[in-house]
Structures are given as structure tokens and as C-alpha cells.
mmCIF file of C-alpha atoms in Angstrom:
data_model
loop_
_atom_site.group_PDB
_atom_site.id
_atom_site.type_symbol
_atom_site.label_atom_id
_atom_site.label_comp_id
_atom_site.label_asym_id
_atom_site.label_seq_id
_atom_site.Cartn_x
_atom_site.Cartn_y
_atom_site.Cartn_z
ATOM 1 C CA MET A 1 -14.521 -23.971 -2.053
ATOM 2 C CA PRO A 2 -13.482 -23.456 -5.476
ATOM 3 C CA LYS A 3 -15.601 -21.731 -7.777
ATOM 4 C CA THR A 4 -17.874 -22.981 -10.394
ATOM 5 C CA ARG A 5 -16.915 -21.396 -14.121
ATOM 6 C CA GLU A 6 -20.780 -19.575 -14.146
ATOM 7 C CA GLN A 7 -19.583 -17.850 -11.244
ATOM 8 C CA LYS A 8 -15.829 -16.709 -12.764
ATOM 9 C CA SER A 9 -17.590 -15.777 -15.274
ATOM 10 C CA VAL A 10 -19.719 -13.327 -14.102
ATOM 11 C CA VAL A 11 -16.566 -12.144 -11.590
ATOM 12 C CA MET A 12 -15.114 -11.934 -14.757
ATOM 13 C CA GLU A 13 -17.497 -10.019 -16.544
ATOM 14 C CA ARG A 14 -17.591 -7.993 -13.353
ATOM 15 C CA LEU A 15 -14.027 -7.170 -13.354
ATOM 16 C CA THR A 16 -13.852 -6.195 -17.070
ATOM 17 C CA LYS A 17 -16.085 -4.001 -17.195
ATOM 18 C CA ALA A 18 -14.874 -2.573 -14.087
ATOM 19 C CA PHE A 19 -11.138 -2.408 -16.374
ATOM 20 C CA LYS A 20 -12.791 -0.724 -19.512
ATOM 21 C CA GLY A 21 -15.306 2.101 -17.212
ATOM 22 C CA ALA A 22 -12.261 2.716 -14.309
ATOM 23 C CA LYS A 23 -9.665 5.822 -15.009
ATOM 24 C CA ALA A 24 -7.563 4.676 -12.409
ATOM 25 C CA VAL A 25 -6.877 1.446 -10.043
ATOM 26 C CA THR A 26 -5.479 0.150 -7.487
ATOM 27 C CA PHE A 27 -4.081 -2.799 -5.901
ATOM 28 C CA ALA A 28 -3.360 -4.016 -2.355
ATOM 29 C CA ASP A 29 -3.306 -6.665 -0.442
ATOM 30 C CA TYR A 30 -6.224 -7.523 2.465
ATOM 31 C CA LYS A 31 -4.428 -10.379 4.274
ATOM 32 C CA GLY A 32 -4.901 -9.689 7.325
ATOM 33 C CA LEU A 33 -8.183 -7.706 7.550
ATOM 34 C CA THR A 34 -11.076 -8.498 10.083
ATOM 35 C CA VAL A 35 -15.049 -9.054 7.892
ATOM 36 C CA PRO A 36 -15.894 -5.897 9.755
ATOM 37 C CA GLN A 37 -13.051 -3.762 8.196
ATOM 38 C CA VAL A 38 -13.933 -5.286 5.235
ATOM 39 C CA ASP A 39 -17.053 -3.463 5.189
ATOM 40 C CA ALA A 40 -16.207 -0.568 6.674
ATOM 41 C CA LEU A 41 -14.232 -0.525 3.602
ATOM 42 C CA ARG A 42 -16.434 -1.168 0.970
ATOM 43 C CA GLY A 43 -18.955 1.193 2.766
ATOM 44 C CA LYS A 44 -16.412 4.074 2.524
ATOM 45 C CA ALA A 45 -15.505 3.347 -0.591
ATOM 46 C CA ARG A 46 -19.153 3.612 -2.199
ATOM 47 C CA GLU A 47 -19.434 6.859 -0.042
ATOM 48 C CA ALA A 48 -16.677 8.249 -2.633
ATOM 49 C CA GLY A 49 -17.900 6.285 -5.878
ATOM 50 C CA VAL A 50 -14.908 3.544 -6.116
ATOM 51 C CA GLU A 51 -15.500 0.091 -6.674
ATOM 52 C CA TYR A 52 -13.818 -2.950 -4.417
ATOM 53 C CA ILE A 53 -13.425 -5.696 -5.669
ATOM 54 C CA VAL A 54 -11.735 -9.423 -4.241
ATOM 55 C CA ALA A 55 -10.545 -11.779 -6.671
ATOM 56 C CA LYS A 56 -7.727 -14.602 -7.641
ATOM 57 C CA LYS A 57 -5.221 -13.379 -9.634
ATOM 58 C CA THR A 58 -5.658 -14.895 -12.168
ATOM 59 C CA LEU A 59 -9.005 -13.344 -12.754
ATOM 60 C CA LEU A 60 -7.661 -10.376 -12.427
ATOM 61 C CA THR A 61 -4.612 -10.954 -15.488
ATOM 62 C CA ARG A 62 -7.334 -12.457 -17.709
ATOM 63 C CA ALA A 63 -9.773 -9.444 -17.339
ATOM 64 C CA ALA A 64 -7.330 -6.130 -17.639
ATOM 65 C CA LYS A 65 -5.330 -7.680 -20.220
ATOM 66 C CA ASP A 66 -9.793 -8.036 -21.899
ATOM 67 C CA ALA A 67 -9.568 -4.346 -20.973
ATOM 68 C CA GLY A 68 -5.921 -4.223 -22.764
ATOM 69 C CA TYR A 69 -4.421 -3.382 -19.162
ATOM 70 C CA ASP A 70 -0.628 -5.610 -19.736
ATOM 71 C CA LEU A 71 -0.777 -6.623 -16.122
ATOM 72 C CA ASP A 72 0.867 -10.142 -14.844
ATOM 73 C CA ALA A 73 -0.614 -10.171 -11.503
ATOM 74 C CA LYS A 74 0.795 -12.957 -10.193
ATOM 75 C CA THR A 75 3.991 -10.198 -9.274
ATOM 76 C CA MET A 76 2.154 -8.591 -7.174
ATOM 77 C CA PRO A 77 2.189 -9.532 -3.187
ATOM 78 C CA GLY A 78 -0.119 -11.085 -0.576
ATOM 79 C CA MET A 79 -4.340 -11.472 -1.525
ATOM 80 C CA LEU A 80 -5.203 -8.747 -3.859
ATOM 81 C CA GLY A 81 -8.360 -6.446 -4.286
ATOM 82 C CA ALA A 82 -8.775 -4.206 -6.487
ATOM 83 C CA ALA A 83 -10.661 -0.398 -6.062
ATOM 84 C CA PHE A 84 -11.450 1.124 -9.519
ATOM 85 C CA SER A 85 -12.652 4.007 -9.678
ATOM 86 C CA ALA A 86 -14.544 5.265 -11.959
ATOM 87 C CA ASP A 87 -14.637 9.302 -11.671
ATOM 88 C CA ASP A 88 -11.758 10.581 -10.225
ATOM 89 C CA GLU A 89 -8.414 9.471 -11.031
ATOM 90 C CA VAL A 90 -6.585 9.863 -6.904
ATOM 91 C CA ALA A 91 -10.779 7.907 -5.394
ATOM 92 C CA SER A 92 -9.189 4.418 -5.302
ATOM 93 C CA ALA A 93 -5.557 5.207 -3.579
ATOM 94 C CA LYS A 94 -7.195 7.898 -1.620
ATOM 95 C CA ILE A 95 -10.237 4.305 0.008
ATOM 96 C CA LEU A 96 -6.992 2.238 0.106
ATOM 97 C CA GLY A 97 -4.458 4.611 1.188
ATOM 98 C CA ASP A 98 -6.670 5.765 4.198
ATOM 99 C CA ALA A 99 -7.952 2.346 5.103
ATOM 100 C CA SER A 100 -4.234 0.533 5.077
ATOM 101 C CA LYS A 101 -2.977 2.761 8.237
ATOM 102 C CA GLY A 102 -4.931 1.956 11.096
ATOM 103 C CA THR A 103 -5.237 -1.951 9.561
ATOM 104 C CA SER A 104 -3.231 -5.114 8.139
ATOM 105 C CA LEU A 105 -4.130 -3.504 4.279
ATOM 106 C CA THR A 106 -1.392 -2.733 2.099
ATOM 107 C CA LEU A 107 -1.072 -0.481 -0.748
ATOM 108 C CA VAL A 108 1.307 -2.893 -3.481
ATOM 109 C CA GLY A 109 0.562 -1.328 -7.274
ATOM 110 C CA GLY A 110 -1.872 0.928 -9.247
ATOM 111 C CA ILE A 111 -3.233 1.380 -13.139
ATOM 112 C CA PHE A 112 -2.890 4.991 -13.234
ATOM 113 C CA GLU A 113 -3.027 6.536 -17.452
ATOM 114 C CA GLY A 114 -2.907 3.742 -18.271
ATOM 115 C CA ALA A 115 0.153 2.127 -17.446
ATOM 116 C CA PHE A 116 0.595 0.152 -14.478
ATOM 117 C CA VAL A 117 2.871 1.809 -11.158
ATOM 118 C CA PRO A 118 4.444 0.862 -9.025
ATOM 119 C CA LYS A 119 3.599 0.653 -4.956
ATOM 120 C CA GLU A 120 5.764 4.194 -4.344
ATOM 121 C CA LYS A 121 3.537 5.868 -6.384
ATOM 122 C CA VAL A 122 0.761 4.704 -5.477
ATOM 123 C CA ASP A 123 1.264 5.609 -1.985
ATOM 124 C CA ALA A 124 2.837 9.058 -3.369
ATOM 125 C CA LEU A 125 -0.576 9.436 -4.970
ATOM 126 C CA SER A 126 -3.146 8.200 -1.956
ATOM 127 C CA LYS A 127 -1.360 11.369 0.271
ATOM 128 C CA LEU A 128 -2.967 13.550 -2.838
ATOM 129 C CA PRO A 129 -6.537 15.340 -1.641
ATOM 130 C CA GLY A 130 -9.162 14.104 -3.814
ATOM 131 C CA LYS A 131 -10.890 15.809 -6.851
ATOM 132 C CA HIS A 132 -13.560 17.121 -4.285
ATOM 133 C CA ASP A 133 -10.711 19.075 -2.351
ATOM 134 C CA LEU A 134 -9.146 19.650 -5.066
ATOM 135 C CA LEU A 135 -12.406 22.062 -6.474
ATOM 136 C CA GLY A 136 -12.769 23.267 -2.649
ATOM 137 C CA MET A 137 -8.940 25.261 -2.336
ATOM 138 C CA LEU A 138 -10.182 26.065 -6.073
ATOM 139 C CA VAL A 139 -13.795 27.445 -5.889
ATOM 140 C CA GLY A 140 -11.071 28.998 -2.376
ATOM 141 C CA THR A 141 -9.777 30.510 -3.669
ATOM 142 C CA LEU A 142 -11.440 31.580 -6.978
ATOM 143 C CA ASN A 143 -13.507 33.899 -4.178
ATOM 144 C CA GLY A 144 -11.209 35.367 -2.582
ATOM 145 C CA LEU A 145 -9.176 37.219 -5.792
ATOM 146 C CA PRO A 146 -12.163 39.320 -6.268
ATOM 147 C CA ALA A 147 -13.062 39.859 -2.457
ATOM 148 C CA ALA A 148 -8.990 41.564 -2.225
ATOM 149 C CA LEU A 149 -9.794 43.283 -5.428
ATOM 150 C CA VAL A 150 -12.826 45.128 -3.353
ATOM 151 C CA ARG A 151 -10.497 45.779 -0.259
ATOM 152 C CA ALA A 152 -7.518 47.096 -2.414
ATOM 153 C CA LEU A 153 -10.576 49.649 -4.511
ATOM 154 C CA ASN A 154 -12.044 50.035 -1.808
ATOM 155 C CA ALA A 155 -8.795 51.173 0.135
ATOM 156 C CA ILE A 156 -7.546 53.298 -3.115
ATOM 157 C CA ARG A 157 -11.088 55.834 -3.357
ATOM 158 C CA GLU A 158 -10.501 55.808 1.023
ATOM 159 C CA GLN A 159 -7.122 57.537 -0.132
ATOM 160 C CA LYS A 160 -8.788 59.659 -2.677
ATOM 161 C CA GLU A 161 -11.454 61.493 -0.121
ATOM 162 C CA GLU A 162 -9.279 61.522 2.444
ATOM 163 C CA PRO A 163 -6.756 64.655 0.906
ATOM 164 C CA LYS A 164 -10.308 66.275 0.246
ATOM 165 C CA THR A 165 -12.066 66.449 3.779
ATOM 166 C CA GLU A 166 -8.842 68.586 5.055
ATOM 167 C CA ASP A 167 -8.137 70.878 1.507
ATOM 168 C CA ALA A 168 -12.404 72.229 2.501
ATOM 169 C CA ALA A 169 -13.221 74.557 4.772
ATOM 170 C CA PRO A 170 -13.305 72.862 8.414
ATOM 171 C CA ALA A 171 -17.327 71.192 8.903
ATOM 172 C CA GLU A 172 -18.662 73.318 11.818
ATOM 173 C CA ALA A 173 -16.768 72.661 14.683
ATOM 174 C CA ALA A 174 -18.352 73.048 17.910
ATOM 175 C CA PRO A 175 -20.034 76.416 19.540
ATOM 176 C CA ALA A 176 -17.522 77.175 22.597
ATOM 177 C CA PRO A 177 -18.879 77.247 25.623
ATOM 178 C CA ALA A 178 -19.783 80.859 26.980
ATOM 179 C CA GLU A 179 -17.910 81.919 29.099
ATOM 180 C CA THR A 180 -19.775 81.913 32.697
ATOM 181 C CA PRO A 181 -18.261 83.856 35.640
ATOM 182 C CA ALA A 182 -17.168 80.315 37.941
ATOM 183 C CA GLU A 183 -18.760 79.732 41.203
ATOM 184 C CA ALA A 184 -16.006 80.382 43.515
ATOM 185 C CA PRO A 185 -15.295 77.556 45.658
ATOM 186 C CA ALA A 186 -17.398 78.504 49.711
ATOM 187 C CA PRO A 187 -14.626 79.468 51.762
ATOM 188 C CA GLU A 188 -13.818 76.823 54.212
ATOM 189 C CA GLN A 189 -14.660 77.176 57.810
ATOM 190 C CA PRO A 190 -12.570 76.960 60.099
ATOM 191 C CA ALA A 191 -13.349 74.418 63.196
ATOM 192 C CA ALA A 192 -14.670 76.048 66.529
#
């Protein structure tokens, strides 16, 4: 059933707002997805702060132009869904890339740093770690540096202390056992 002019204007407004607020946009052909798969995709997108919108190519093209992007969605194959990422540049590609592994969803392109990028670049971006993963790696690295410094300084301190203990007078030696005559074992008696 075709959408009314009012419904289209609501979708256009939502798309234009999403394009203007996004750091990155990823487009995918969602043809063949089941309703549960789309619901799971939308849930994962929501958790990652990504907005997933399905719209006609003409509406996507007009909304992108209104937001200042030179995009012709009609050149992209299939039925398009767009994932808009406002915080993390890689999140939209990562969400759709992960969804494409077990479903019929296929990545077709995206907008990164204000320019349209082809499918190959979107595929490569979808395999990068996300912002939170990268921050975790950075924290681990930064945390490891002070720990390594402490271990190195401790090893130097221990190395400097070792000669001092060897040069100093020997510590109290354990007293030698007093010499006591050893008890001689009783001679064995021959058996009768």
C-alpha cells in the first residue's frame, strides 16, 4: 500500500535529521531477511547507539541531499536499509557487517567522513574493532606501561641489593651441632 504524502514527509524529516546527526551511514540490501532477523538487527543497533531505517531509495536520496550529501541511492542494488551512527564512526558498519554473516543482508556502501564509500571499504570498516573495544585496548596498554616500569625498577633495586648482602659479614650461622659420641649399634648376636 502506498504511503500518503503526510507519511512520506514524516519519514523524510526523520531521515534528514538522521543524516545530519550521523558521523557515518551504512547502506545494506535487506532483501530476504525475516521479521525476527530484522527485529534482532534493530535491537543490536539500538544497543550500539545506531538507528536503522528502511526507506525507499527516492526518499533516501532526497533526505541525503537535504542534509548536504551528494548521494544517489538508485545506483545501489537491492532494497535499502540505512544504519546511522551518531557517536562511533564504525558502529553502523560493524552492526550491519555482523548481521550479514548469518543472514541474506549484504552491505552496499556507506557515507564516511562526508563522502560516499563503496562496498569494499564498508566491508573493511565492518571488520575493525569498535570504539569501545579500541578504548579497552588503549586502557590495557596504558595500564601495562606503569606495571612494566614498576617491575623494571624493582628488578634494578633487587640487583643493587644482592652485592650488599654478599659483601656484608655473614649472617649468624646456625650453631654447629655439639659433638657427641655416637652410640654404637649393638652387635648382632648370632642366631642359635
